């Protein structure tokens, strides 16, 4: 108990026991095992003889047995009922079971509080219950929810969500693909120095490795369904081109490029009679000093930057790339370090 290898070793041991049962020819016609709980179908006259034979396989292992009572037996959390030569299923709960879950007034997160109900609804939908059994179990779940401070509406929302997911998986091939015979199993591995060795080893066992890179994802290949933005509608790095002298200004903005350029124009219209040295906007100062006309047609969005903390670095890269002899910027930006300059000239 407590050792990570315990489940694996236990499973290997139980599998060896089952192989020995097969070898001795005493395997029941139906044998279903989950860990150490086993459900078997066996003729009444063979029960004691089979149990004794199985218990003789290993001296340290003793199997015990429960028989059906009134054509009913419990296996894990299922109640299995034999009626008219067929099996029906219900939900089994021990007599000591209570309807106590994490109450609504608890300080647990909502997801933790609803986990028990997600589990019960999932079991309700995947267990082949009769119509009467389904209604009975759903009533039990709703009653449990109410006793713990939740509403029936919350249970119905979970029920609809689970049903929609099951319907989606059954009606489309985009989910839960059926595995073809001899088709390789795919496994995603993170790239490392051992990736090739791992890939070669797994391929011998019909396991194909794939990269988790976003470049291999289907949504990347399909592209975005959204309309592309015009460069002037971007936020990020923009360039203002002077049509008369060819000089450029590189700037950054978290808003639309058009909105930022309108601010340059307002600065020009407000301060064009002042000393150019007092004008903060380098675009407006150039228009005042040189008398050159610059319009919105001379503005381009050149790089969309989604992360604001990268704006200074990207702006410096573009300013340095343009060269100080053609830019109107008074410096090379806030991140014009030696490293950035080397990156620009690589």
Short mmCIF file of N, CA and C in Angstrom, two decimals, residues 19-180:
data_model
loop_
_atom_site.label_atom_id
_atom_site.label_comp_id
_atom_site.label_asym_id
_atom_site.label_seq_id
_atom_site.Cartn_x
_atom_site.Cartn_y
_atom_site.Cartn_z
N UNK A 19 -4.33 -16.48 -16.16
CA UNK A 19 -3.74 -17.34 -17.18
C UNK A 19 -3.66 -18.79 -16.69
N UNK A 20 -3.39 -18.96 -15.40
CA UNK A 20 -3.33 -20.31 -14.83
C UNK A 20 -4.73 -20.94 -14.81
N UNK A 21 -5.76 -20.13 -14.51
CA UNK A 21 -7.14 -20.63 -14.54
C UNK A 21 -7.50 -21.10 -15.94
N UNK A 22 -7.10 -20.32 -16.97
CA UNK A 22 -7.34 -20.72 -18.36
C UNK A 22 -6.62 -22.02 -18.68
N UNK A 23 -5.36 -22.11 -18.24
CA UNK A 23 -4.54 -23.27 -18.55
C UNK A 23 -5.15 -24.55 -17.95
N UNK A 24 -5.73 -24.42 -16.75
CA UNK A 24 -6.30 -25.60 -16.09
C UNK A 24 -7.70 -25.93 -16.57
N UNK A 25 -8.26 -25.08 -17.44
CA UNK A 25 -9.57 -25.36 -18.00
C UNK A 25 -10.72 -25.16 -17.03
N UNK A 26 -10.56 -24.31 -16.03
CA UNK A 26 -11.62 -24.07 -15.05
C UNK A 26 -12.15 -22.63 -15.13
N UNK A 27 -11.83 -21.96 -16.20
CA UNK A 27 -12.31 -20.59 -16.36
C UNK A 27 -13.82 -20.59 -16.61
N UNK A 28 -14.61 -19.84 -15.82
CA UNK A 28 -16.06 -19.75 -16.07
C UNK A 28 -16.34 -19.15 -17.45
N UNK A 29 -17.55 -19.40 -17.96
CA UNK A 29 -17.86 -18.91 -19.30
C UNK A 29 -17.94 -17.38 -19.37
N UNK A 30 -18.13 -16.72 -18.21
CA UNK A 30 -18.07 -15.26 -18.17
C UNK A 30 -17.24 -14.87 -16.96
N UNK A 31 -16.24 -14.01 -17.18
CA UNK A 31 -15.32 -13.58 -16.11
C UNK A 31 -14.98 -12.12 -16.38
N UNK A 32 -15.43 -11.20 -15.55
CA UNK A 32 -15.13 -9.77 -15.71
C UNK A 32 -14.52 -9.27 -14.40
N UNK A 33 -13.30 -8.73 -14.50
CA UNK A 33 -12.59 -8.30 -13.30
C UNK A 33 -12.26 -6.83 -13.35
N UNK A 34 -12.45 -6.13 -12.23
CA UNK A 34 -11.97 -4.76 -12.06
C UNK A 34 -11.13 -4.75 -10.78
N UNK A 35 -9.80 -4.64 -10.94
CA UNK A 35 -8.83 -4.73 -9.84
C UNK A 35 -8.97 -6.10 -9.17
N UNK A 36 -9.66 -6.16 -8.03
CA UNK A 36 -9.80 -7.47 -7.37
C UNK A 36 -11.27 -7.87 -7.20
N UNK A 37 -12.18 -7.14 -7.82
CA UNK A 37 -13.61 -7.51 -7.82
C UNK A 37 -13.91 -8.24 -9.12
N UNK A 38 -14.50 -9.40 -9.00
CA UNK A 38 -14.73 -10.24 -10.19
C UNK A 38 -16.20 -10.65 -10.25
N UNK A 39 -16.76 -10.50 -11.45
CA UNK A 39 -18.13 -10.96 -11.70
C UNK A 39 -18.05 -12.17 -12.61
N UNK A 40 -18.67 -13.29 -12.19
CA UNK A 40 -18.64 -14.51 -13.01
C UNK A 40 -20.06 -15.03 -13.20
N UNK A 41 -20.26 -15.71 -14.31
CA UNK A 41 -21.50 -16.45 -14.56
C UNK A 41 -21.11 -17.92 -14.64
N UNK A 42 -21.71 -18.72 -13.77
CA UNK A 42 -21.31 -20.12 -13.65
C UNK A 42 -22.52 -20.96 -13.24
N UNK A 43 -22.66 -22.17 -13.75
CA UNK A 43 -23.78 -23.03 -13.34
C UNK A 43 -23.73 -23.32 -11.84
N UNK A 44 -24.91 -23.44 -11.22
CA UNK A 44 -24.99 -23.68 -9.77
C UNK A 44 -24.22 -24.92 -9.34
N UNK A 45 -24.29 -25.98 -10.13
CA UNK A 45 -23.65 -27.24 -9.73
C UNK A 45 -22.12 -27.17 -9.77
N UNK A 46 -21.56 -26.15 -10.44
CA UNK A 46 -20.10 -26.06 -10.57
C UNK A 46 -19.49 -25.03 -9.62
N UNK A 47 -20.32 -24.33 -8.83
CA UNK A 47 -19.81 -23.21 -8.04
C UNK A 47 -18.73 -23.65 -7.04
N UNK A 48 -19.06 -24.58 -6.17
CA UNK A 48 -18.13 -24.98 -5.11
C UNK A 48 -16.87 -25.62 -5.68
N UNK A 49 -17.05 -26.45 -6.69
CA UNK A 49 -15.90 -27.13 -7.30
C UNK A 49 -14.94 -26.12 -7.93
N UNK A 50 -15.50 -25.13 -8.64
CA UNK A 50 -14.66 -24.12 -9.30
C UNK A 50 -13.95 -23.25 -8.27
N UNK A 51 -14.66 -22.84 -7.22
CA UNK A 51 -14.05 -22.00 -6.19
C UNK A 51 -12.88 -22.73 -5.53
N UNK A 52 -13.06 -24.02 -5.24
CA UNK A 52 -12.00 -24.80 -4.60
C UNK A 52 -10.79 -24.93 -5.52
N UNK A 53 -11.04 -25.14 -6.81
CA UNK A 53 -9.93 -25.28 -7.77
C UNK A 53 -9.14 -23.98 -7.91
N UNK A 54 -9.85 -22.86 -7.93
CA UNK A 54 -9.17 -21.57 -8.05
C UNK A 54 -8.34 -21.26 -6.81
N UNK A 55 -8.87 -21.61 -5.65
CA UNK A 55 -8.14 -21.35 -4.40
C UNK A 55 -6.92 -22.24 -4.23
N UNK A 56 -6.78 -23.27 -5.04
CA UNK A 56 -5.60 -24.13 -4.98
C UNK A 56 -4.46 -23.65 -5.88
N UNK A 57 -4.68 -22.56 -6.60
CA UNK A 57 -3.65 -22.08 -7.54
C UNK A 57 -2.47 -21.46 -6.79
N UNK A 58 -2.74 -20.66 -5.76
CA UNK A 58 -1.66 -20.00 -5.01
C UNK A 58 -1.99 -20.06 -3.52
N UNK A 59 -1.00 -20.46 -2.74
CA UNK A 59 -1.28 -20.69 -1.32
C UNK A 59 -1.59 -19.41 -0.55
N UNK A 60 -1.16 -18.23 -1.05
CA UNK A 60 -1.38 -16.98 -0.32
C UNK A 60 -2.64 -16.23 -0.77
N UNK A 61 -3.34 -16.77 -1.74
CA UNK A 61 -4.54 -16.09 -2.26
C UNK A 61 -5.77 -16.95 -2.00
N UNK A 62 -6.76 -16.32 -1.36
CA UNK A 62 -8.02 -17.01 -1.10
C UNK A 62 -9.17 -16.17 -1.66
N UNK A 63 -9.90 -16.75 -2.60
CA UNK A 63 -11.06 -16.08 -3.17
C UNK A 63 -12.28 -16.34 -2.29
N UNK A 64 -13.07 -15.30 -2.08
CA UNK A 64 -14.37 -15.47 -1.41
C UNK A 64 -15.47 -15.24 -2.42
N UNK A 65 -16.70 -15.55 -2.03
CA UNK A 65 -17.77 -15.55 -3.02
C UNK A 65 -19.08 -15.03 -2.44
N UNK A 66 -19.80 -14.29 -3.26
CA UNK A 66 -21.18 -13.89 -2.95
C UNK A 66 -22.06 -14.38 -4.09
N UNK A 67 -23.18 -15.00 -3.73
CA UNK A 67 -24.11 -15.48 -4.76
C UNK A 67 -25.25 -14.47 -4.92
N UNK A 68 -25.90 -14.55 -6.04
CA UNK A 68 -27.06 -13.69 -6.25
C UNK A 68 -28.16 -14.07 -5.26
N UNK A 69 -28.91 -13.06 -4.84
CA UNK A 69 -30.05 -13.26 -3.94
C UNK A 69 -31.28 -12.67 -4.63
N UNK A 70 -32.32 -13.49 -4.78
CA UNK A 70 -33.52 -13.07 -5.50
C UNK A 70 -33.17 -12.58 -6.90
N UNK A 71 -32.26 -13.33 -7.56
CA UNK A 71 -31.83 -13.02 -8.93
C UNK A 71 -31.20 -11.62 -9.05
N UNK A 72 -30.55 -11.20 -7.99
CA UNK A 72 -29.94 -9.87 -7.96
C UNK A 72 -28.58 -9.96 -7.27
N UNK A 73 -27.59 -9.25 -7.83
CA UNK A 73 -26.27 -9.20 -7.22
C UNK A 73 -25.64 -7.83 -7.49
N UNK A 74 -24.80 -7.38 -6.58
CA UNK A 74 -24.12 -6.09 -6.74
C UNK A 74 -22.70 -6.33 -7.24
N UNK A 75 -22.29 -5.52 -8.21
CA UNK A 75 -20.92 -5.55 -8.71
C UNK A 75 -20.45 -4.11 -8.85
N UNK A 76 -19.48 -3.73 -8.01
CA UNK A 76 -19.03 -2.34 -7.92
C UNK A 76 -20.25 -1.48 -7.56
N UNK A 77 -20.57 -0.48 -8.39
CA UNK A 77 -21.73 0.37 -8.06
C UNK A 77 -22.94 0.03 -8.94
N UNK A 78 -22.94 -1.19 -9.48
CA UNK A 78 -24.08 -1.63 -10.30
C UNK A 78 -24.87 -2.70 -9.57
N UNK A 79 -26.18 -2.62 -9.72
CA UNK A 79 -27.06 -3.69 -9.27
C UNK A 79 -27.48 -4.46 -10.52
N UNK A 80 -27.13 -5.74 -10.61
CA UNK A 80 -27.41 -6.55 -11.79
C UNK A 80 -28.57 -7.49 -11.47
N UNK A 81 -29.64 -7.35 -12.26
CA UNK A 81 -30.86 -8.12 -12.01
C UNK A 81 -31.10 -9.06 -13.20
N UNK A 82 -31.35 -10.33 -12.89
CA UNK A 82 -31.63 -11.33 -13.93
C UNK A 82 -33.13 -11.48 -14.08
N UNK A 83 -33.67 -11.09 -15.23
CA UNK A 83 -35.12 -11.19 -15.47
C UNK A 83 -35.37 -11.75 -16.86
N UNK A 84 -36.14 -12.83 -16.92
CA UNK A 84 -36.54 -13.43 -18.21
C UNK A 84 -35.35 -13.69 -19.12
N UNK A 85 -34.32 -14.33 -18.55
CA UNK A 85 -33.13 -14.70 -19.32
C UNK A 85 -32.37 -13.50 -19.91
N UNK A 86 -32.50 -12.36 -19.29
CA UNK A 86 -31.71 -11.21 -19.69
C UNK A 86 -31.30 -10.43 -18.44
N UNK A 87 -30.31 -9.57 -18.59
CA UNK A 87 -29.79 -8.80 -17.47
C UNK A 87 -30.27 -7.36 -17.55
N UNK A 88 -30.73 -6.85 -16.43
CA UNK A 88 -31.06 -5.43 -16.31
C UNK A 88 -30.15 -4.82 -15.25
N UNK A 89 -29.94 -3.52 -15.35
CA UNK A 89 -28.99 -2.85 -14.48
C UNK A 89 -29.66 -1.72 -13.71
N UNK A 90 -29.17 -1.55 -12.49
CA UNK A 90 -29.58 -0.42 -11.66
C UNK A 90 -28.36 0.13 -10.95
N UNK A 91 -28.53 1.20 -10.21
CA UNK A 91 -27.44 1.79 -9.44
C UNK A 91 -27.46 1.19 -8.04
N UNK A 92 -26.32 0.68 -7.61
CA UNK A 92 -26.24 0.04 -6.29
C UNK A 92 -25.57 0.99 -5.29
N UNK A 93 -26.17 1.11 -4.13
CA UNK A 93 -25.57 1.86 -3.03
C UNK A 93 -25.67 1.02 -1.76
N UNK A 94 -24.64 1.09 -0.95
CA UNK A 94 -24.65 0.33 0.30
C UNK A 94 -25.72 0.88 1.25
N UNK A 95 -26.12 0.05 2.18
CA UNK A 95 -27.14 0.47 3.14
C UNK A 95 -26.66 1.62 4.03
N UNK A 96 -25.34 1.74 4.18
CA UNK A 96 -24.79 2.82 5.00
C UNK A 96 -24.64 4.12 4.23
N UNK A 97 -24.99 4.09 2.92
CA UNK A 97 -24.83 5.29 2.09
C UNK A 97 -25.78 6.39 2.55
N UNK A 98 -25.28 7.63 2.57
CA UNK A 98 -26.12 8.79 2.90
C UNK A 98 -26.14 9.73 1.70
N UNK A 99 -27.06 10.65 1.71
CA UNK A 99 -27.17 11.62 0.62
C UNK A 99 -26.38 12.89 0.93
N UNK A 100 -25.28 12.72 1.60
CA UNK A 100 -24.48 13.86 2.01
C UNK A 100 -23.39 14.15 0.98
N UNK A 101 -23.40 15.36 0.41
CA UNK A 101 -22.31 15.83 -0.45
C UNK A 101 -21.82 17.16 0.11
N UNK A 102 -20.86 17.77 -0.54
CA UNK A 102 -20.40 19.09 -0.08
C UNK A 102 -21.57 20.07 -0.20
N UNK A 103 -22.01 20.70 0.88
CA UNK A 103 -23.18 21.58 0.82
C UNK A 103 -22.88 22.89 0.10
N UNK A 104 -23.94 23.53 -0.38
CA UNK A 104 -23.77 24.79 -1.10
C UNK A 104 -23.10 25.86 -0.24
N UNK A 105 -23.36 25.88 1.07
CA UNK A 105 -22.81 26.93 1.93
C UNK A 105 -21.33 26.74 2.20
N UNK A 106 -20.75 25.63 1.71
CA UNK A 106 -19.32 25.39 1.93
C UNK A 106 -18.49 26.42 1.18
N UNK A 107 -17.27 26.65 1.65
CA UNK A 107 -16.35 27.59 1.01
C UNK A 107 -15.52 26.94 -0.10
N UNK A 108 -15.84 25.69 -0.42
CA UNK A 108 -15.18 25.06 -1.57
C UNK A 108 -15.55 25.81 -2.85
N UNK A 109 -14.74 25.63 -3.91
CA UNK A 109 -15.10 26.23 -5.19
C UNK A 109 -16.34 25.54 -5.75
N UNK A 110 -17.04 26.23 -6.64
CA UNK A 110 -18.27 25.68 -7.19
C UNK A 110 -18.01 24.37 -7.95
N UNK A 111 -16.88 24.31 -8.67
CA UNK A 111 -16.55 23.09 -9.40
C UNK A 111 -16.36 21.89 -8.49
N UNK A 112 -15.72 22.12 -7.33
CA UNK A 112 -15.54 21.02 -6.37
C UNK A 112 -16.88 20.58 -5.79
N UNK A 113 -17.74 21.55 -5.52
CA UNK A 113 -19.04 21.21 -4.92
C UNK A 113 -19.92 20.43 -5.89
N UNK A 114 -19.79 20.72 -7.18
CA UNK A 114 -20.66 20.07 -8.16
C UNK A 114 -20.06 18.77 -8.72
N UNK A 115 -18.82 18.44 -8.32
CA UNK A 115 -18.15 17.25 -8.88
C UNK A 115 -18.95 15.98 -8.63
N UNK A 116 -19.53 15.85 -7.44
CA UNK A 116 -20.30 14.64 -7.12
C UNK A 116 -21.50 14.50 -8.05
N UNK A 117 -22.14 15.62 -8.38
CA UNK A 117 -23.33 15.58 -9.23
C UNK A 117 -22.94 15.30 -10.69
N UNK A 118 -21.80 15.83 -11.14
CA UNK A 118 -21.31 15.50 -12.47
C UNK A 118 -21.06 13.99 -12.57
N UNK A 119 -20.47 13.42 -11.51
CA UNK A 119 -20.19 11.98 -11.50
C UNK A 119 -21.48 11.17 -11.55
N UNK A 120 -22.48 11.56 -10.72
CA UNK A 120 -23.74 10.81 -10.69
C UNK A 120 -24.49 10.92 -12.01
N UNK A 121 -24.49 12.11 -12.63
CA UNK A 121 -25.16 12.29 -13.91
C UNK A 121 -24.46 11.49 -15.00
N UNK A 122 -23.14 11.49 -14.98
CA UNK A 122 -22.39 10.71 -15.98
C UNK A 122 -22.74 9.22 -15.87
N UNK A 123 -22.76 8.70 -14.64
CA UNK A 123 -23.10 7.29 -14.44
C UNK A 123 -24.54 7.02 -14.87
N UNK A 124 -25.43 7.97 -14.63
CA UNK A 124 -26.83 7.82 -15.03
C UNK A 124 -26.95 7.65 -16.54
N UNK A 125 -26.16 8.43 -17.30
CA UNK A 125 -26.31 8.45 -18.75
C UNK A 125 -25.58 7.29 -19.45
N UNK A 126 -24.52 6.78 -18.84
CA UNK A 126 -23.76 5.72 -19.52
C UNK A 126 -24.16 4.32 -19.07
N UNK A 127 -24.97 4.23 -18.02
CA UNK A 127 -25.44 2.91 -17.56
C UNK A 127 -26.74 2.56 -18.30
N UNK A 128 -26.85 1.37 -18.88
CA UNK A 128 -28.06 1.00 -19.64
C UNK A 128 -29.24 0.68 -18.71
N UNK A 129 -29.81 1.72 -18.15
CA UNK A 129 -30.92 1.55 -17.23
C UNK A 129 -32.24 1.43 -17.99
N UNK A 130 -33.21 0.82 -17.35
CA UNK A 130 -34.56 0.82 -17.91
C UNK A 130 -35.14 2.23 -17.75
N UNK A 131 -36.24 2.48 -18.44
CA UNK A 131 -36.86 3.80 -18.34
C UNK A 131 -37.26 4.10 -16.89
N UNK A 132 -37.79 3.09 -16.23
CA UNK A 132 -38.19 3.26 -14.83
C UNK A 132 -36.97 3.49 -13.94
N UNK A 133 -35.90 2.73 -14.20
CA UNK A 133 -34.67 2.90 -13.42
C UNK A 133 -34.04 4.25 -13.63
N UNK A 134 -34.11 4.77 -14.86
CA UNK A 134 -33.55 6.09 -15.17
C UNK A 134 -34.28 7.17 -14.37
N UNK A 135 -35.62 7.12 -14.40
CA UNK A 135 -36.41 8.11 -13.67
C UNK A 135 -36.15 8.04 -12.17
N UNK A 136 -36.04 6.82 -11.66
CA UNK A 136 -35.80 6.64 -10.23
C UNK A 136 -34.46 7.23 -9.81
N UNK A 137 -33.42 6.97 -10.60
CA UNK A 137 -32.09 7.48 -10.26
C UNK A 137 -32.03 9.00 -10.41
N UNK A 138 -32.66 9.56 -11.43
CA UNK A 138 -32.68 11.01 -11.60
C UNK A 138 -33.39 11.68 -10.44
N UNK A 139 -34.49 11.09 -10.00
CA UNK A 139 -35.21 11.63 -8.84
C UNK A 139 -34.32 11.61 -7.60
N UNK A 140 -33.54 10.53 -7.44
CA UNK A 140 -32.63 10.42 -6.29
C UNK A 140 -31.57 11.53 -6.34
N UNK A 141 -31.03 11.77 -7.52
CA UNK A 141 -29.98 12.80 -7.66
C UNK A 141 -30.55 14.18 -7.34
N UNK A 142 -31.74 14.48 -7.87
CA UNK A 142 -32.36 15.78 -7.61
C UNK A 142 -32.68 15.95 -6.12
N UNK A 143 -33.16 14.88 -5.49
CA UNK A 143 -33.47 14.92 -4.07
C UNK A 143 -32.20 15.16 -3.24
N UNK A 144 -31.10 14.51 -3.64
CA UNK A 144 -29.81 14.71 -2.96
C UNK A 144 -29.35 16.15 -3.09
N UNK A 145 -29.51 16.71 -4.28
CA UNK A 145 -29.09 18.10 -4.51
C UNK A 145 -29.87 19.07 -3.62
N UNK A 146 -31.18 18.88 -3.57
CA UNK A 146 -32.03 19.77 -2.76
C UNK A 146 -31.66 19.68 -1.28
N UNK A 147 -31.38 18.47 -0.80
CA UNK A 147 -31.03 18.30 0.61
C UNK A 147 -29.71 18.97 0.97
N UNK A 148 -28.87 19.22 -0.05
CA UNK A 148 -27.59 19.87 0.19
C UNK A 148 -27.56 21.33 -0.24
N UNK A 149 -28.75 21.88 -0.51
CA UNK A 149 -28.85 23.30 -0.77
C UNK A 149 -28.80 23.72 -2.22
N UNK A 150 -28.79 22.76 -3.15
CA UNK A 150 -28.75 23.08 -4.58
C UNK A 150 -30.16 23.02 -5.17
N UNK A 151 -30.30 23.53 -6.38
CA UNK A 151 -31.61 23.53 -7.02
C UNK A 151 -31.70 22.41 -8.06
N UNK A 152 -32.93 22.03 -8.39
CA UNK A 152 -33.13 21.02 -9.44
C UNK A 152 -32.65 21.55 -10.78
N UNK A 153 -32.76 22.88 -10.97
CA UNK A 153 -32.31 23.48 -12.23
C UNK A 153 -30.83 23.24 -12.49
N UNK A 154 -30.02 23.24 -11.44
CA UNK A 154 -28.59 22.97 -11.61
C UNK A 154 -28.35 21.55 -12.08
N UNK A 155 -29.16 20.62 -11.58
CA UNK A 155 -29.03 19.23 -12.01
C UNK A 155 -29.43 19.09 -13.47
N UNK A 156 -30.51 19.77 -13.87
CA UNK A 156 -30.95 19.70 -15.27
C UNK A 156 -29.90 20.31 -16.21
N UNK A 157 -29.20 21.36 -15.76
CA UNK A 157 -28.16 21.95 -16.60
C UNK A 157 -27.01 20.97 -16.83
N UNK A 158 -26.63 20.28 -15.77
CA UNK A 158 -25.57 19.27 -15.91
C UNK A 158 -26.04 18.15 -16.83
N UNK A 159 -27.29 17.73 -16.67
CA UNK A 159 -27.86 16.66 -17.48
C UNK A 159 -27.85 17.03 -18.96
N UNK A 160 -28.29 18.26 -19.28
CA UNK A 160 -28.30 18.71 -20.68
C UNK A 160 -26.89 18.78 -21.25
N UNK A 161 -25.96 19.28 -20.45
CA UNK A 161 -24.57 19.41 -20.90
C UNK A 161 -23.98 18.04 -21.23
N UNK A 162 -24.20 17.07 -20.34
CA UNK A 162 -23.68 15.72 -20.57
C UNK A 162 -24.36 15.05 -21.77
N UNK A 163 -25.68 15.23 -21.89
CA UNK A 163 -26.41 14.63 -23.01
C UNK A 163 -25.93 15.21 -24.34
N UNK A 164 -25.72 16.53 -24.37
CA UNK A 164 -25.25 17.17 -25.59
C UNK A 164 -23.88 16.65 -25.99
N UNK A 165 -23.02 16.42 -25.00
CA UNK A 165 -21.68 15.92 -25.30
C UNK A 165 -21.75 14.50 -25.86
N UNK A 166 -22.59 13.67 -25.27
CA UNK A 166 -22.75 12.29 -25.77
C UNK A 166 -23.32 12.30 -27.18
N UNK A 167 -24.34 13.14 -27.42
CA UNK A 167 -24.93 13.24 -28.76
C UNK A 167 -23.90 13.72 -29.77
N UNK A 168 -23.08 14.68 -29.37
CA UNK A 168 -22.05 15.21 -30.26
C UNK A 168 -21.07 14.12 -30.66
N UNK A 169 -20.66 13.31 -29.69
CA UNK A 169 -19.69 12.25 -29.98
C UNK A 169 -20.29 11.17 -30.88
N UNK A 170 -21.60 10.96 -30.79
CA UNK A 170 -22.24 9.92 -31.58
C UNK A 170 -22.58 10.38 -33.00
N UNK A 171 -22.78 11.69 -33.18
CA UNK A 171 -23.28 12.18 -34.45
C UNK A 171 -22.22 12.78 -35.35
N UNK A 172 -20.97 12.92 -34.87
CA UNK A 172 -19.93 13.52 -35.70
C UNK A 172 -18.67 12.68 -35.63
N UNK A 173 -17.87 12.74 -36.69
CA UNK A 173 -16.61 12.01 -36.72
C UNK A 173 -15.45 12.84 -36.20
N UNK A 174 -15.72 14.06 -35.75
CA UNK A 174 -14.65 14.93 -35.26
C UNK A 174 -14.24 14.57 -33.84
N UNK A 175 -14.99 13.72 -33.17
CA UNK A 175 -14.70 13.38 -31.78
C UNK A 175 -14.65 11.87 -31.62
N UNK A 176 -13.79 11.43 -30.74
CA UNK A 176 -13.69 10.01 -30.39
C UNK A 176 -13.67 9.12 -31.63
N UNK A 177 -12.66 9.30 -32.46
CA UNK A 177 -12.54 8.52 -33.68
C UNK A 177 -12.42 7.03 -33.36
N UNK A 178 -13.08 6.20 -34.15
CA UNK A 178 -12.97 4.77 -33.98
C UNK A 178 -11.60 4.30 -34.48
N UNK A 179 -10.93 3.51 -33.68
CA UNK A 179 -9.60 3.03 -34.04
C UNK A 179 -9.70 1.90 -35.07
N UNK A 180 -9.00 2.05 -36.19
CA UNK A 180 -8.99 1.02 -37.22
C UNK A 180 -8.04 -0.10 -36.81
#
